[in-house]
Coordinates of C-alpha atoms in Angstrom, one line a residue:
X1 CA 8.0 -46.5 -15.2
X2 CA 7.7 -43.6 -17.3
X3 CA 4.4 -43.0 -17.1
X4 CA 5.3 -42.6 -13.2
X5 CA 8.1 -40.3 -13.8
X6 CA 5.6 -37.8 -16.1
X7 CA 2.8 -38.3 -13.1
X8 CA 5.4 -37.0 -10.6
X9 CA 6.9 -34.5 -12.9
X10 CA 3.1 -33.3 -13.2
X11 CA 2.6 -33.5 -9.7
X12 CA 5.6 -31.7 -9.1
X13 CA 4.7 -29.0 -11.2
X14 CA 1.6 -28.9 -9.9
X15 CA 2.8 -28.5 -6.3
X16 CA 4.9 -25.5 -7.4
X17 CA 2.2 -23.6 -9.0
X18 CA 0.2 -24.3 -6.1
X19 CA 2.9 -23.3 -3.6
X20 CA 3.8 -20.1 -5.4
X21 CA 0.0 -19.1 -5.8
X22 CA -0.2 -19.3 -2.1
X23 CA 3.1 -17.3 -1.8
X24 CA 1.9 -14.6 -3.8
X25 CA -1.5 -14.3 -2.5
X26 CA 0.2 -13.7 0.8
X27 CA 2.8 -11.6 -0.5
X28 CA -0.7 -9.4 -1.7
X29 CA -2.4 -9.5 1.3
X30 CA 0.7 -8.4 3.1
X31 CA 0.6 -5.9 0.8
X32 CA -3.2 -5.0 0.7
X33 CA -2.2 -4.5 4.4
X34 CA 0.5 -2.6 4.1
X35 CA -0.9 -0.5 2.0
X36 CA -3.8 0.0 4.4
X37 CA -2.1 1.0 7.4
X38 CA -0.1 3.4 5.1
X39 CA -3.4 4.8 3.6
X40 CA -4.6 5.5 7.2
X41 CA -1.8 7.2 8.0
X42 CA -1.6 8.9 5.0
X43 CA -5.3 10.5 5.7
X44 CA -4.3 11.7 9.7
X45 CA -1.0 13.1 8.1
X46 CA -3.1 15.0 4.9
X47 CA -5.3 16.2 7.5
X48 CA -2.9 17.6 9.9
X49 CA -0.7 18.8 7.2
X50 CA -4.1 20.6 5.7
X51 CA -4.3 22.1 9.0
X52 CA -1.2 23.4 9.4
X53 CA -1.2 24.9 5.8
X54 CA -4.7 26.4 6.6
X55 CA -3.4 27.9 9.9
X56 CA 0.3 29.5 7.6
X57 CA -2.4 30.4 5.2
X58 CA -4.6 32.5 7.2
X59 CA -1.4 33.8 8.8
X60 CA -0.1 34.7 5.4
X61 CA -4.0 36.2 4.5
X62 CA -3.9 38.4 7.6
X63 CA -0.3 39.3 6.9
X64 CA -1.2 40.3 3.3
X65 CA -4.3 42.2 4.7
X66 CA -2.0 44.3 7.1
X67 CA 0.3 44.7 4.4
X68 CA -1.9 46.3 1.5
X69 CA -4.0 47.6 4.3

């Protein structure tokens, strides 16, 4: 009887581990995707934000060059 009682306290134990591996490895791919979908975004909104400061900056070159002109 014992001996049953450790086996199913193993098994139990077992079948937590497992359950919470597969927990987290979908908690990391939600994550991983997450994170992907921000990174892409992240790269359109660099670029257009690089854009934008390249157009204020050329702005702010020509507005320098008519200023010390």
């Amino acid at each position: 009887m014992r001996l049953i009682i450790n086996t199913y306290r193993e098994n139990k134990k077992f079948i937590l581990l497992v359950f919470s591996q597969r927990s987290t490895i979908f908690c990391y791919n939600a994550l991983y995707f997450v994170a992907q979908s921000l990174i892409c975004f992240h790269k359109s909104y660099i670029f257009l934000l690089h854009y934008y400061l390249g157009l204020t900056l050329q702005a702010d070159r020509r507005y320098h060059y008519f200023l010390y002109q």
